[in-house]
Each structure stands twice: as C-alpha cells, then as structure tokens.
Coordinates of N, CA and C in Angstrom, one line a residue:
M1 N 20.6 -0.1 40.9 CA 20.3 -0.8 42.1 C 18.9 -1.4 42.1
Y2 N 18.9 -2.7 42.3 CA 17.6 -3.4 42.2 C 16.9 -3.4 43.6
V3 N 15.7 -3.0 43.6 CA 14.9 -3.0 44.8 C 13.6 -3.8 44.6
A4 N 13.4 -4.8 45.5 CA 12.2 -5.6 45.4 C 11.1 -5.0 46.1
Y5 N 9.9 -4.9 45.5 CA 8.7 -4.3 46.1 C 7.7 -5.4 46.3
D6 N 6.9 -5.3 47.4 CA 5.8 -6.3 47.5 C 4.7 -5.9 46.5
D7 N 3.8 -6.8 46.2 CA 2.8 -6.5 45.2 C 1.9 -5.3 45.5
A8 N 1.5 -5.1 46.7 CA 0.7 -4.0 47.1 C 1.4 -2.6 46.8
T9 N 2.7 -2.6 47.2 CA 3.5 -1.4 47.0 C 3.7 -1.1 45.5
K10 N 4.0 -2.2 44.8 CA 4.3 -2.1 43.4 C 3.0 -1.6 42.7
N11 N 1.9 -2.2 43.0 CA 0.6 -1.8 42.4 C 0.3 -0.3 42.7
A12 N 0.5 0.1 43.9 CA 0.2 1.5 44.3 C 1.1 2.5 43.5
M13 N 2.4 2.1 43.4 CA 3.4 2.9 42.6 C 3.0 3.0 41.1
V14 N 2.6 1.8 40.6 CA 2.2 1.8 39.1 C 1.0 2.7 38.9
D15 N 0.0 2.6 39.8 CA -1.2 3.4 39.7 C -0.9 4.9 39.7
A16 N 0.0 5.3 40.7 CA 0.4 6.7 40.8 C 1.2 7.1 39.6
L17 N 2.1 6.3 39.1 CA 2.9 6.6 38.0 C 2.0 6.9 36.8
L18 N 1.0 6.0 36.5 CA 0.2 6.1 35.3 C -0.7 7.4 35.4
V19 N -1.2 7.7 36.6 CA -2.0 8.9 36.8 C -1.1 10.1 36.5
Q20 N 0.1 10.2 36.9 CA 1.0 11.3 36.7 C 1.3 11.4 35.2
I21 N 1.5 10.3 34.5 CA 1.8 10.3 33.1 C 0.5 10.8 32.3
E22 N -0.6 10.4 32.7 CA -1.9 10.9 32.1 C -2.1 12.4 32.2
T23 N -1.5 12.9 33.3 CA -1.7 14.4 33.5 C -0.6 15.2 32.9
G24 N 0.3 14.5 32.1 CA 1.3 15.2 31.3 C 2.7 15.1 31.6
K25 N 3.0 14.4 32.8 CA 4.4 14.3 33.2 C 5.0 13.1 32.4
S26 N 6.3 13.2 32.2 CA 7.1 12.1 31.5 C 7.4 11.0 32.6
M27 N 7.6 9.8 32.1 CA 8.0 8.7 33.0 C 9.2 9.1 33.8
R28 N 10.2 9.6 33.2 CA 11.5 10.0 33.9 C 11.2 11.0 35.0
E29 N 10.3 12.0 34.7 CA 10.0 13.0 35.7 C 9.3 12.4 36.9
V30 N 8.4 11.5 36.6 CA 7.6 10.8 37.7 C 8.6 9.9 38.5
C31 N 9.5 9.2 37.8 CA 10.4 8.3 38.5 C 11.4 9.1 39.4
R32 N 11.6 10.4 39.2 CA 12.5 11.2 40.0 C 11.8 11.6 41.3
M33 N 10.5 11.5 41.3 CA 9.7 11.9 42.5 C 10.0 11.0 43.7
D34 N 9.9 11.5 44.9 CA 10.1 10.7 46.1 C 9.0 9.6 46.2
G35 N 9.5 8.4 46.5 CA 8.6 7.3 46.7 C 8.3 6.5 45.4
M36 N 8.9 6.9 44.3 CA 8.6 6.3 43.1 C 9.8 5.4 42.7
P37 N 9.5 4.3 41.9 CA 10.6 3.4 41.5 C 11.5 4.1 40.5
D38 N 12.7 3.5 40.3 CA 13.6 3.9 39.3 C 13.0 3.7 37.9
H39 N 13.4 4.5 37.0 CA 13.0 4.4 35.6 C 13.2 3.0 35.0
T40 N 14.4 2.5 35.3 CA 14.8 1.1 34.7 C 13.9 0.0 35.4
T41 N 13.5 0.2 36.6 CA 12.6 -0.7 37.2 C 11.2 -0.8 36.5
V42 N 10.7 0.4 36.2 CA 9.4 0.5 35.5 C 9.5 -0.2 34.2
I43 N 10.6 0.1 33.5 CA 10.8 -0.5 32.1 C 10.8 -2.0 32.3
R44 N 11.5 -2.5 33.3 CA 11.6 -4.0 33.5 C 10.2 -4.5 33.8
W45 N 9.4 -3.8 34.6 CA 8.1 -4.3 35.0 C 7.2 -4.4 33.7
M46 N 7.3 -3.4 32.8 CA 6.5 -3.4 31.6 C 7.0 -4.5 30.7
R47 N 8.3 -4.8 30.6 CA 8.8 -5.8 29.8 C 8.3 -7.2 30.2
D48 N 8.1 -7.3 31.5 CA 7.7 -8.6 32.1 C 6.2 -8.7 32.3
D49 N 5.4 -7.7 32.1 CA 4.0 -7.7 32.3 C 3.3 -7.0 31.1
A50 N 2.7 -7.7 30.2 CA 2.1 -7.2 29.0 C 0.9 -6.3 29.4
A51 N 0.2 -6.7 30.5 CA -1.0 -5.9 30.9 C -0.5 -4.5 31.4
L52 N 0.6 -4.4 32.1 CA 1.1 -3.1 32.5 C 1.6 -2.3 31.3
A53 N 2.2 -3.0 30.3 CA 2.6 -2.3 29.1 C 1.4 -1.7 28.4
T54 N 0.3 -2.4 28.3 CA -0.9 -1.9 27.7 C -1.4 -0.7 28.5
R55 N -1.5 -0.8 29.8 CA -1.9 0.3 30.6 C -1.0 1.6 30.4
Y56 N 0.2 1.3 30.3 CA 1.2 2.4 30.1 C 0.9 3.1 28.7
A57 N 0.7 2.3 27.7 CA 0.4 2.8 26.3 C -0.9 3.6 26.4
R58 N -1.9 3.2 27.1 CA -3.1 4.0 27.3 C -2.8 5.3 28.0
A59 N -2.0 5.3 29.0 CA -1.6 6.5 29.8 C -0.9 7.5 28.8
R60 N -0.1 7.0 27.9 CA 0.6 7.8 27.0 C -0.3 8.5 26.0
T61 N -1.3 7.8 25.6 CA -2.4 8.3 24.7 C -3.1 9.4 25.5
A62 N -3.4 9.2 26.7 CA -4.1 10.2 27.6 C -3.1 11.4 27.8
Q63 N -1.8 11.2 27.8 CA -0.9 12.2 28.0 C -0.9 13.1 26.7
A64 N -1.1 12.5 25.5 CA -1.2 13.3 24.3 C -2.4 14.2 24.3
D65 N -3.5 13.6 24.9 CA -4.8 14.4 25.0 C -4.5 15.6 26.0
T66 N -3.8 15.4 27.0 CA -3.5 16.5 28.0 C -2.7 17.5 27.3
L67 N -1.6 17.1 26.5 CA -0.8 18.1 25.8 C -1.7 18.9 24.8
F68 N -2.6 18.2 24.1 CA -3.5 18.9 23.2 C -4.4 19.9 23.9
D69 N -4.9 19.5 25.1 CA -5.7 20.4 25.9 C -4.9 21.6 26.4
R70 N -3.6 21.4 26.7 CA -2.8 22.5 27.2 C -2.5 23.5 26.1
M71 N -2.6 23.1 24.9 CA -2.3 24.0 23.8 C -3.2 25.2 23.8
E72 N -4.5 25.0 24.3 CA -5.4 26.1 24.4 C -5.0 27.2 25.3
A73 N -4.3 26.8 26.4 CA -3.9 27.8 27.4 C -2.8 28.6 26.8
V74 N -1.9 28.1 26.0 CA -0.9 28.8 25.3 C -1.5 29.8 24.3
E75 N -2.5 29.4 23.6 CA -3.2 30.2 22.6 C -3.9 31.4 23.4
E76 N -4.5 31.1 24.5 CA -5.2 32.2 25.3 C -4.1 33.2 25.8
A77 N -3.0 32.7 26.2 CA -1.9 33.6 26.7 C -1.4 34.5 25.6
V78 N -1.3 34.0 24.4 CA -1.0 34.9 23.3 C -2.1 35.9 23.1
S79 N -3.3 35.5 23.1 CA -4.4 36.4 22.9 C -4.5 37.5 24.0
A80 N -4.2 37.1 25.2 CA -4.2 38.0 26.3 C -3.0 38.9 26.3
G81 N -2.0 38.6 25.5 CA -0.8 39.4 25.5 C 0.2 39.1 26.5
T82 N 0.0 38.0 27.2 CA 1.0 37.6 28.3 C 2.1 36.7 27.8
M83 N 2.0 36.3 26.5 CA 3.1 35.4 25.9 C 3.4 35.9 24.5
D84 N 4.7 36.0 24.2 CA 5.1 36.4 22.9 C 4.7 35.3 21.9
S85 N 4.2 35.8 20.7 CA 3.7 34.9 19.7 C 4.8 34.0 19.1
H86 N 6.0 34.5 19.1 CA 7.1 33.6 18.5 C 7.4 32.5 19.5
A87 N 7.4 32.9 20.8 CA 7.7 31.9 21.9 C 6.5 30.8 21.9
A88 N 5.3 31.3 21.7 CA 4.2 30.4 21.7 C 4.2 29.5 20.5
R89 N 4.7 30.0 19.4 CA 4.9 29.1 18.2 C 5.8 27.9 18.5
V90 N 6.9 28.2 19.2 CA 7.9 27.2 19.5 C 7.2 26.2 20.5
V91 N 6.5 26.7 21.5 CA 5.9 25.8 22.5 C 4.8 25.0 21.8
L92 N 4.0 25.6 21.0 CA 2.9 24.9 20.3 C 3.4 23.8 19.3
D93 N 4.5 24.2 18.6 CA 5.1 23.2 17.7 C 5.6 22.0 18.4
S94 N 6.2 22.2 19.6 CA 6.8 21.1 20.4 C 5.6 20.3 20.9
M95 N 4.6 20.9 21.4 CA 3.5 20.2 22.0 C 2.8 19.4 20.9
R96 N 2.6 20.0 19.7 CA 2.0 19.3 18.6 C 2.8 18.1 18.2
W97 N 4.1 18.2 18.1 CA 5.0 17.1 17.7 C 4.9 16.0 18.7
R98 N 5.0 16.4 20.0 CA 5.0 15.3 21.0 C 3.6 14.6 21.0
A99 N 2.6 15.3 20.9 CA 1.2 14.7 20.8 C 1.2 13.7 19.6
S100 N 1.8 14.1 18.5 CA 1.7 13.3 17.3 C 2.5 12.0 17.5
K101 N 3.6 12.1 18.3 CA 4.4 10.9 18.5 C 3.7 10.0 19.6
L102 N 3.1 10.6 20.6 CA 2.4 9.8 21.6 C 1.1 9.1 21.1
A103 N 0.4 9.8 20.2 CA -0.9 9.2 19.7 C -1.0 9.5 18.2
P104 N -0.2 8.8 17.4 CA -0.1 9.2 16.0 C -1.4 9.0 15.2
K105 N -2.3 8.0 15.7 CA -3.5 7.8 15.0 C -4.5 9.0 15.2
V106 N -4.3 9.7 16.4 CA -5.2 10.8 16.7 C -4.6 12.1 16.2
Y107 N -3.3 12.4 16.6 CA -2.7 13.7 16.4 C -1.6 13.7 15.3
G108 N -1.3 12.5 14.7 CA -0.3 12.5 13.7 C -0.8 13.0 12.3
D109 N 0.2 13.3 11.5 CA -0.2 13.8 10.1 C -0.8 12.7 9.3
R110 N -1.8 13.0 8.6 CA -2.4 11.9 7.8 C -2.0 12.2 6.3
L111 N -1.4 11.2 5.8 CA -1.0 11.3 4.4 C -1.9 10.4 3.5
D112 N -2.6 11.0 2.6 CA -3.4 10.3 1.7 C -2.6 9.8 0.5
V113 N -2.4 8.5 0.4 CA -1.6 8.0 -0.7 C -2.5 7.3 -1.7
Q114 N -3.8 7.5 -1.6 CA -4.7 6.9 -2.6 C -4.6 7.7 -3.9
V115 N -4.5 7.0 -5.0 CA -4.5 7.6 -6.3 C -5.9 7.6 -6.8
S116 N -6.5 8.7 -7.0 CA -7.9 8.8 -7.5 C -8.0 9.5 -8.9
D117 N -6.9 9.8 -9.5 CA -6.9 10.5 -10.8 C -7.1 9.4 -11.9
T118 N -8.2 9.6 -12.6 CA -8.5 8.6 -13.6 C -8.1 9.0 -15.0
R119 N -7.5 10.2 -15.1 CA -7.1 10.7 -16.4 C -6.0 9.9 -17.0
I120 N -5.2 9.3 -16.2 CA -4.1 8.5 -16.8 C -4.3 7.0 -16.5
S121 N -4.2 6.2 -17.5 CA -4.4 4.8 -17.3 C -3.1 4.1 -17.9
I122 N -2.4 3.4 -17.0 CA -1.2 2.8 -17.4 C -1.4 1.8 -18.5
S123 N -2.5 1.0 -18.3 CA -2.7 0.0 -19.3 C -3.1 0.6 -20.7
G124 N -3.9 1.7 -20.6 CA -4.3 2.4 -21.8 C -3.1 3.1 -22.5
A125 N -2.2 3.6 -21.7 CA -1.0 4.2 -22.2 C -0.1 3.2 -22.9
L126 N 0.0 2.0 -22.3 CA 0.8 0.9 -22.8 C 0.2 0.4 -24.1
A127 N -1.1 0.3 -24.2 CA -1.8 -0.2 -25.4 C -1.6 0.9 -26.5
A128 N -1.7 2.2 -26.2 CA -1.5 3.2 -27.2 C 0.0 3.2 -27.7
A129 N 0.9 3.0 -26.8 CA 2.3 2.9 -27.2 C 2.6 1.7 -28.2
Q130 N 2.0 0.6 -27.8 CA 2.1 -0.6 -28.7 C 1.5 -0.4 -30.0
A131 N 0.4 0.4 -30.1 CA -0.2 0.6 -31.4 C 0.6 1.5 -32.3
R132 N 1.4 2.4 -31.7 CA 2.3 3.3 -32.4 C 3.5 2.6 -32.9
L133 N 3.8 1.4 -32.4 CA 5.0 0.7 -32.8 C 4.9 0.3 -34.3
V134 N 5.9 0.5 -35.1 CA 5.9 0.0 -36.4 C 6.7 -1.3 -36.4
D135 N 6.2 -2.2 -37.2 CA 6.9 -3.5 -37.3 C 8.3 -3.2 -37.8
V136 N 9.3 -3.7 -37.1 CA 10.7 -3.4 -37.4 C 11.1 -4.5 -38.4
V137 N 11.6 -4.1 -39.6 CA 12.0 -5.1 -40.6 C 13.5 -5.2 -40.4
D138 N 14.0 -6.4 -40.4 CA 15.4 -6.7 -40.3 C 16.0 -6.3 -41.6
V139 N 16.8 -5.3 -41.6 CA 17.4 -4.8 -42.8 C 18.9 -5.2 -43.0
T140 N 19.4 -6.1 -42.1 CA 20.8 -6.5 -42.2 C 20.9 -7.4 -43.5
P141 N 21.9 -7.2 -44.2 CA 22.0 -7.9 -45.5 C 22.2 -9.4 -45.2
R142 N 21.6 -10.2 -46.0 CA 21.7 -11.6 -45.9 C 22.8 -12.0 -47.0
I143 N 23.9 -12.6 -46.5 CA 24.9 -13.0 -47.4 C 24.9 -14.5 -47.4
S144 N 24.7 -15.0 -48.6 CA 24.6 -16.4 -48.7 C 26.0 -17.0 -49.0
A145 N 26.1 -18.2 -48.8 CA 27.4 -18.9 -49.0 C 27.8 -18.8 -50.4
S146 N 26.9 -18.9 -51.4 CA 27.2 -18.8 -52.8 C 27.7 -17.4 -53.2
T147 N 27.1 -16.4 -52.5 CA 27.6 -15.0 -52.8 C 29.0 -14.9 -52.3
V148 N 29.3 -15.4 -51.2 CA 30.7 -15.3 -50.6 C 31.7 -16.1 -51.5
Q149 N 31.2 -17.2 -52.0 CA 32.1 -18.0 -52.9 C 32.3 -17.3 -54.2
S150 N 31.3 -16.7 -54.8 CA 31.5 -16.0 -56.1 C 32.4 -14.8 -55.9
V151 N 32.3 -14.1 -54.8 CA 33.2 -12.9 -54.5 C 34.6 -13.4 -54.4
H152 N 34.7 -14.6 -53.7 CA 36.1 -15.1 -53.5 C 36.7 -15.6 -54.8
D153 N 35.9 -16.2 -55.7 CA 36.3 -16.7 -57.0 C 36.7 -15.5 -57.8
A154 N 36.0 -14.4 -57.8 CA 36.3 -13.2 -58.6 C 37.7 -12.6 -58.1
D155 N 38.0 -12.7 -56.9 CA 39.2 -12.1 -56.4 C 40.4 -13.0 -56.7
D156 N 40.2 -14.3 -56.9 CA 41.3 -15.3 -57.1 C 41.5 -15.5 -58.6
P157 N 42.6 -15.0 -59.2 CA 42.7 -15.1 -60.6 C 43.2 -16.5 -61.0
G158 N 43.5 -17.3 -60.2 CA 44.1 -18.6 -60.5 C 43.3 -19.7 -60.5

C-alpha cells in the first residue's frame, strides 16, 4: 500500500530510521516500529534520492561499528561466566560476519595478493629452458624422385 508523506514527515521518519540503524537495528526492524514507513517505501525513497542512499550507506557503516563495539560486551559476559563460551563463539562469529558485510573496508578480511617472492623469475626460467633446448634435426628420410624411379625400375623386369 502506497502512502504519501509530506516532506517534513518524510524527513523526520528518515532521520529517525537512520539513527535506529546506526544504533544497530536492521531497516526491517525499524520499519516494523509504530509511525515508521514500510520497508518498500524506504527502498523506493533511496532509489529515487541518491543523497538519501548515501546517508543510508553511512548509517550502515556506523551499524557495523556498533556491532563491533557490542562484541566487547559478549566477551565480558564470557569472562564473567554469565555466557557459555560456545554460545559466545556463535554470537561473535555472526557479529563479525555482519560487520564485515556492512563495512568490508574496515571489518572485512584482507587478502594480500601481491607476489613478493623474487626467487622465481618467469622470464629467467623461460630463458633457461630455451638454453637447454637442443636444435632438433629433421631426421625424416629424404626420398628423391630419382631414388623412387630406380626402385621402381628394379622391381619392373620388363
């Protein structure tokens, strides 16, 4: 169902939505709250407003920071003995994964794909292989027309 909001109401809802996201709530969770727009309405607003989409992206990065900060509370609960370490591992893994998806540049895994080993040189290996090559001599017999004719004459008695 499409509901039209005046600009002041829309702006107030967007501000409240972004604050809730920054504090760790999902957009779907916030949109289920009383007085908030439907999830699809917010998606449409972001599709039509690049500035809002940018603000939302920043709120999601802040959400990752909030998740990261909340990880400390889980660690403290394990240390205090109020949370099982196996349960904490599940919670922390989930929080770590979500943070890495929300802010991959900050919390994502960094893979170093730079090759810094200088012991192997492709061009050097190629040059060494070429140096080991022996000139291949074509050893297929050369049969001349006169040889064929003389063999043919020898076989023909007449």
